[in-house]
N, CA, C and O atoms as a GROMACS GRO file, in nm:
protein
  312
    1UNK      N    1  -2.157  -0.124   0.674
    1UNK     CA    2  -2.062  -0.169   0.774
    1UNK      C    3  -2.016  -0.048   0.854
    1UNK      O    4  -2.000   0.061   0.801
    2UNK      N    5  -1.993  -0.071   0.982
    2UNK     CA    6  -1.962   0.039   1.075
    2UNK      C    7  -1.832   0.110   1.040
    2UNK      O    8  -1.824   0.232   1.048
    3UNK      N    9  -1.731   0.034   1.000
    3UNK     CA   10  -1.601   0.096   0.967
    3UNK      C   11  -1.615   0.189   0.847
    3UNK      O   12  -1.561   0.299   0.847
    4UNK      N   13  -1.687   0.145   0.745
    4UNK     CA   14  -1.708   0.229   0.627
    4UNK      C   15  -1.786   0.354   0.664
    4UNK      O   16  -1.759   0.462   0.612
    5UNK      N   17  -1.881   0.340   0.754
    5UNK     CA   18  -1.958   0.456   0.800
    5UNK      C   19  -1.870   0.558   0.870
    5UNK      O   20  -1.885   0.679   0.850
    6UNK      N   21  -1.777   0.510   0.950
    6UNK     CA   22  -1.685   0.601   1.019
    6UNK      C   23  -1.594   0.671   0.918
    6UNK      O   24  -1.564   0.790   0.932
    7UNK      N   25  -1.549   0.597   0.817
    7UNK     CA   26  -1.465   0.658   0.714
    7UNK      C   27  -1.543   0.761   0.633
    7UNK      O   28  -1.489   0.866   0.596
    8UNK      N   29  -1.670   0.732   0.605
    8UNK     CA   30  -1.754   0.830   0.535
    8UNK      C   31  -1.773   0.955   0.620
    8UNK      O   32  -1.767   1.067   0.570
    9UNK      N   33  -1.797   0.935   0.750
    9UNK     CA   34  -1.815   1.048   0.842
    9UNK      C   35  -1.692   1.137   0.847
    9UNK      O   36  -1.702   1.258   0.869
   10UNK      N   37  -1.576   1.078   0.829
   10UNK     CA   38  -1.450   1.155   0.828
   10UNK      C   39  -1.420   1.213   0.690
   10UNK      O   40  -1.320   1.284   0.673
   11UNK      N   41  -1.505   1.184   0.592
   11UNK     CA   42  -1.485   1.237   0.458
   11UNK      C   43  -1.380   1.162   0.378
   11UNK      O   44  -1.328   1.216   0.280
   12UNK      N   45  -1.350   1.039   0.417
   12UNK     CA   46  -1.247   0.961   0.349
   12UNK      C   47  -1.302   0.868   0.242
   12UNK      O   48  -1.231   0.830   0.150
   13UNK      N   49  -1.430   0.831   0.256
   13UNK     CA   50  -1.498   0.746   0.156
   13UNK      C   51  -1.621   0.819   0.105
   13UNK      O   52  -1.687   0.891   0.179
   14UNK      N   53  -1.651   0.797  -0.023
   14UNK     CA   54  -1.774   0.854  -0.078
   14UNK      C   55  -1.887   0.752  -0.063
   14UNK      O   56  -1.868   0.646  -0.003
   15UNK      N   57  -2.002   0.784  -0.116
   15UNK     CA   58  -2.118   0.697  -0.104
   15UNK      C   59  -2.104   0.564  -0.174
   15UNK      O   60  -2.176   0.469  -0.142
   16UNK      N   61  -2.011   0.554  -0.269
   16UNK     CA   62  -1.987   0.430  -0.342
   16UNK      C   63  -1.879   0.344  -0.276
   16UNK      O   64  -1.848   0.235  -0.324
   17UNK      N   65  -1.823   0.393  -0.166
   17UNK     CA   66  -1.717   0.319  -0.098
   17UNK      C   67  -1.579   0.344  -0.156
   17UNK      O   68  -1.484   0.272  -0.123
   18UNK      N   69  -1.566   0.445  -0.242
   18UNK     CA   70  -1.437   0.479  -0.302
   18UNK      C   71  -1.371   0.589  -0.220
   18UNK      O   72  -1.439   0.668  -0.154
   19UNK      N   73  -1.238   0.594  -0.225
   19UNK     CA   74  -1.167   0.699  -0.155
   19UNK      C   75  -1.199   0.836  -0.215
   19UNK      O   76  -1.205   0.852  -0.337
   20UNK      N   77  -1.221   0.932  -0.127
   20UNK     CA   78  -1.236   1.071  -0.170
   20UNK      C   79  -1.096   1.129  -0.189
   20UNK      O   80  -0.996   1.061  -0.165
   21UNK      N   81  -1.089   1.255  -0.233
   21UNK     CA   82  -0.958   1.319  -0.245
   21UNK      C   83  -0.886   1.320  -0.110
   21UNK      O   84  -0.766   1.297  -0.103
   22UNK      N   85  -0.962   1.345  -0.003
   22UNK     CA   86  -0.903   1.342   0.132
   22UNK      C   87  -0.855   1.202   0.167
   22UNK      O   88  -0.751   1.186   0.231
   23UNK      N   89  -0.930   1.101   0.127
   23UNK     CA   90  -0.890   0.963   0.152
   23UNK      C   91  -0.764   0.926   0.077
   23UNK      O   92  -0.677   0.857   0.130
   24UNK      N   93  -0.755   0.971  -0.047
   24UNK     CA   94  -0.635   0.945  -0.128
   24UNK      C   95  -0.515   1.014  -0.064
   24UNK      O   96  -0.407   0.955  -0.056
   25UNK      N   97  -0.534   1.138  -0.019
   25UNK     CA   98  -0.424   1.212   0.044
   25UNK      C   99  -0.378   1.142   0.171
   25UNK      O  100  -0.258   1.129   0.196
   26UNK      N  101  -0.473   1.095   0.253
   26UNK     CA  102  -0.436   1.025   0.376
   26UNK      C  103  -0.362   0.895   0.343
   26UNK      O  104  -0.263   0.862   0.408
   27UNK      N  105  -0.409   0.823   0.244
   27UNK     CA  106  -0.342   0.699   0.206
   27UNK      C  107  -0.198   0.728   0.163
   27UNK      O  108  -0.106   0.655   0.200
   28UNK      N  109  -0.178   0.833   0.085
   28UNK     CA  110  -0.043   0.870   0.042
   28UNK      C  111   0.045   0.904   0.162
   28UNK      O  112   0.161   0.863   0.167
   29UNK      N  113  -0.010   0.978   0.258
   29UNK     CA  114   0.066   1.012   0.378
   29UNK      C  115   0.106   0.885   0.454
   29UNK      O  116   0.219   0.871   0.499
   30UNK      N  117   0.011   0.794   0.468
   30UNK     CA  118   0.039   0.668   0.540
   30UNK      C  119   0.143   0.585   0.466
   30UNK      O  120   0.231   0.526   0.529
   31UNK      N  121   0.133   0.579   0.334
   31UNK     CA  122   0.231   0.505   0.255
   31UNK      C  123   0.370   0.565   0.272
   31UNK      O  124   0.468   0.492   0.287
   32UNK      N  125   0.379   0.698   0.268
   32UNK     CA  126   0.509   0.765   0.285
   32UNK      C  127   0.567   0.736   0.422
   32UNK      O  128   0.687   0.712   0.436
   33UNK      N  129   0.483   0.739   0.525
   33UNK     CA  130   0.531   0.713   0.661
   33UNK      C  131   0.575   0.568   0.677
   33UNK      O  132   0.678   0.542   0.740
   34UNK      N  133   0.500   0.473   0.622
   34UNK     CA  134   0.542   0.334   0.634
   34UNK      C  135   0.669   0.309   0.554
   34UNK      O  136   0.754   0.229   0.595
   35UNK      N  137   0.684   0.376   0.440
   35UNK     CA  138   0.810   0.365   0.364
   35UNK      C  139   0.927   0.414   0.447
   35UNK      O  140   1.033   0.351   0.451
   36UNK      N  141   0.907   0.527   0.515
   36UNK     CA  142   1.013   0.584   0.599
   36UNK      C  143   1.048   0.488   0.713
   36UNK      O  144   1.166   0.464   0.742
   37UNK      N  145   0.946   0.434   0.777
   37UNK     CA  146   0.968   0.347   0.892
   37UNK      C  147   1.027   0.211   0.855
   37UNK      O  148   1.093   0.148   0.938
   38UNK      N  149   1.004   0.165   0.733
   38UNK     CA  150   1.053   0.031   0.699
   38UNK      C  151   1.194   0.029   0.643
   38UNK      O  152   1.244  -0.078   0.608
   39UNK      N  153   1.260   0.142   0.633
   39UNK     CA  154   1.396   0.144   0.578
   39UNK      C  155   1.498   0.074   0.667
   39UNK      O  156   1.582   0.000   0.617
   40UNK      N  157   1.490   0.096   0.796
   40UNK     CA  158   1.593   0.047   0.889
   40UNK      C  159   1.618  -0.104   0.878
   40UNK      O  160   1.735  -0.144   0.875
   41UNK      N  161   1.517  -0.188   0.872
   41UNK     CA  162   1.545  -0.332   0.865
   41UNK      C  163   1.624  -0.375   0.742
   41UNK      O  164   1.688  -0.480   0.743
   42UNK      N  165   1.619  -0.296   0.635
   42UNK     CA  166   1.685  -0.334   0.511
   42UNK      C  167   1.825  -0.276   0.496
   42UNK      O  168   1.901  -0.320   0.410
   43UNK      N  169   1.860  -0.180   0.580
   43UNK     CA  170   1.990  -0.115   0.567
   43UNK      C  171   2.105  -0.213   0.579
   43UNK      O  172   2.207  -0.198   0.512
   44UNK      N  173   2.090  -0.314   0.664
   44UNK     CA  174   2.199  -0.410   0.684
   44UNK      C  175   2.220  -0.501   0.563
   44UNK      O  176   2.325  -0.564   0.551
   45UNK      N  177   2.122  -0.508   0.473
   45UNK     CA  178   2.136  -0.593   0.354
   45UNK      C  179   2.230  -0.532   0.251
   45UNK      O  180   2.291  -0.604   0.172
   46UNK      N  181   2.242  -0.402   0.251
   46UNK     CA  182   2.321  -0.334   0.149
   46UNK      C  183   2.247  -0.332   0.017
   46UNK      O  184   2.142  -0.394   0.002
   47UNK      N  185   2.302  -0.258  -0.079
   47UNK     CA  186   2.234  -0.239  -0.207
   47UNK      C  187   2.212  -0.370  -0.282
   47UNK      O  188   2.105  -0.393  -0.338
   48UNK      N  189   2.313  -0.457  -0.282
   48UNK     CA  190   2.301  -0.584  -0.354
   48UNK      C  191   2.195  -0.674  -0.290
   48UNK      O  192   2.116  -0.736  -0.361
   49UNK      N  193   2.193  -0.680  -0.158
   49UNK     CA  194   2.094  -0.762  -0.089
   49UNK      C  195   1.953  -0.712  -0.111
   49UNK      O  196   1.860  -0.790  -0.131
   50UNK      N  197   1.936  -0.580  -0.107
   50UNK     CA  198   1.804  -0.522  -0.130
   50UNK      C  199   1.759  -0.548  -0.273
   50UNK      O  200   1.642  -0.577  -0.298
   51UNK      N  201   1.852  -0.537  -0.367
   51UNK     CA  202   1.818  -0.564  -0.507
   51UNK      C  203   1.770  -0.709  -0.524
   51UNK      O  204   1.672  -0.734  -0.594
   52UNK      N  205   1.838  -0.802  -0.461
   52UNK     CA  206   1.800  -0.943  -0.472
   52UNK      C  207   1.665  -0.968  -0.404
   52UNK      O  208   1.580  -1.039  -0.459
   53UNK      N  209   1.645  -0.911  -0.287
   53UNK     CA  210   1.518  -0.927  -0.218
   53UNK      C  211   1.403  -0.870  -0.302
   53UNK      O  212   1.296  -0.931  -0.310
   54UNK      N  213   1.426  -0.755  -0.362
   54UNK     CA  214   1.324  -0.693  -0.448
   54UNK      C  215   1.293  -0.783  -0.567
   54UNK      O  216   1.177  -0.798  -0.605
   55UNK      N  217   1.396  -0.841  -0.624
   55UNK     CA  218   1.377  -0.932  -0.738
   55UNK      C  219   1.289  -1.051  -0.697
   55UNK      O  220   1.196  -1.087  -0.770
   56UNK      N  221   1.318  -1.110  -0.584
   56UNK     CA  222   1.240  -1.224  -0.536
   56UNK      C  223   1.097  -1.184  -0.503
   56UNK      O  224   1.002  -1.254  -0.540
   57UNK      N  225   1.081  -1.073  -0.434
   57UNK     CA  226   0.948  -1.029  -0.393
   57UNK      C  227   0.863  -0.988  -0.512
   57UNK      O  228   0.742  -1.008  -0.513
   58UNK      N  229   0.927  -0.929  -0.613
   58UNK     CA  230   0.852  -0.886  -0.732
   58UNK      C  231   0.788  -1.005  -0.803
   58UNK      O  232   0.674  -0.997  -0.848
   59UNK      N  233   0.860  -1.113  -0.812
   59UNK     CA  234   0.804  -1.233  -0.874
   59UNK      C  235   0.685  -1.286  -0.795
   59UNK      O  236   0.584  -1.323  -0.854
   60UNK      N  237   0.698  -1.289  -0.664
   60UNK     CA  238   0.589  -1.335  -0.579
   60UNK      C  239   0.469  -1.242  -0.590
   60UNK      O  240   0.355  -1.287  -0.603
   61UNK      N  241   0.495  -1.112  -0.586
   61UNK     CA  242   0.387  -1.015  -0.598
   61UNK      C  243   0.316  -1.028  -0.732
   61UNK      O  244   0.193  -1.023  -0.738
   62UNK      N  245   0.392  -1.044  -0.838
   62UNK     CA  246   0.332  -1.060  -0.971
   62UNK      C  247   0.240  -1.180  -0.978
   62UNK      O  248   0.132  -1.173  -1.035
   63UNK      N  249   0.284  -1.291  -0.920
   63UNK     CA  250   0.199  -1.411  -0.920
   63UNK      C  251   0.074  -1.391  -0.836
   63UNK      O  252  -0.034  -1.434  -0.874
   64UNK      N  253   0.090  -1.325  -0.720
   64UNK     CA  254  -0.026  -1.300  -0.634
   64UNK      C  255  -0.127  -1.208  -0.703
   64UNK      O  256  -0.248  -1.231  -0.696
   65UNK      N  257  -0.078  -1.104  -0.770
   65UNK     CA  258  -0.167  -1.014  -0.842
   65UNK      C  259  -0.239  -1.086  -0.956
   65UNK      O  260  -0.359  -1.067  -0.976
   66UNK      N  261  -0.165  -1.168  -1.030
   66UNK     CA  262  -0.225  -1.242  -1.141
   66UNK      C  263  -0.334  -1.337  -1.092
   66UNK      O  264  -0.429  -1.366  -1.164
   67UNK      N  265  -0.318  -1.387  -0.970
   67UNK     CA  266  -0.416  -1.479  -0.913
   67UNK      C  267  -0.534  -1.406  -0.849
   67UNK      O  268  -0.628  -1.469  -0.800
   68UNK      N  269  -0.529  -1.271  -0.849
   68UNK     CA  270  -0.640  -1.194  -0.791
   68UNK      C  271  -0.637  -1.187  -0.640
   68UNK      O  272  -0.741  -1.170  -0.577
   69UNK      N  273  -0.518  -1.202  -0.580
   69UNK     CA  274  -0.507  -1.204  -0.434
   69UNK      C  275  -0.529  -1.068  -0.369
   69UNK      O  276  -0.557  -1.062  -0.249
   70UNK      N  277  -0.518  -0.959  -0.445
   70UNK     CA  278  -0.533  -0.825  -0.389
   70UNK      C  279  -0.633  -0.746  -0.472
   70UNK      O  280  -0.642  -0.765  -0.594
   71UNK      N  281  -0.708  -0.656  -0.407
   71UNK     CA  282  -0.796  -0.568  -0.485
   71UNK      C  283  -0.714  -0.477  -0.576
   71UNK      O  284  -0.599  -0.445  -0.544
   72UNK      N  285  -0.771  -0.437  -0.687
   72UNK     CA  286  -0.702  -0.348  -0.781
   72UNK      C  287  -0.657  -0.222  -0.708
   72UNK      O  288  -0.731  -0.164  -0.629
   73UNK      N  289  -0.534  -0.180  -0.736
   73UNK     CA  290  -0.481  -0.057  -0.678
   73UNK      C  291  -0.424  -0.071  -0.539
   73UNK      O  292  -0.372   0.027  -0.484
   74UNK      N  293  -0.432  -0.189  -0.479
   74UNK     CA  294  -0.384  -0.204  -0.342
   74UNK      C  295  -0.232  -0.214  -0.338
   74UNK      O  296  -0.170  -0.167  -0.242
   75UNK      N  297  -0.172  -0.273  -0.437
   75UNK     CA  298  -0.028  -0.296  -0.437
   75UNK      C  299   0.037  -0.193  -0.528
   75UNK      O  300  -0.008  -0.171  -0.641
   76UNK      N  301   0.142  -0.130  -0.478
   76UNK     CA  302   0.214  -0.031  -0.556
   76UNK      C  303   0.192   0.109  -0.505
   76UNK      O  304   0.108   0.134  -0.419
   77UNK      N  305   0.267   0.197  -0.559
   77UNK     CA  306   0.260   0.338  -0.519
   77UNK      C  307   0.154   0.408  -0.601
   77UNK      O  308   0.143   0.387  -0.722
   78UNK      N  309   0.075   0.491  -0.534
   78UNK     CA  310  -0.030   0.559  -0.606
   78UNK      C  311  -0.025   0.704  -0.606
   78UNK      O  312  -0.111   0.770  -0.665
   0.00000   0.00000   0.00000
């Protein structure tokens, strides 16, 4: 596939389609940046609201993971 070829050319994927060390580093950078950018919408909820939202989302995420909705390693911090 063309996208995988471009990622391999950039040194982000190996021949097996797995992330290289550079790919893992880029993913971590992107995760950190999206974490930083997504804070603002939740600030108005306050600590209690965020705790409740996290509780609700965790249950949904757990069910989705158990059903195989996401590839291994896609959800969560790595």
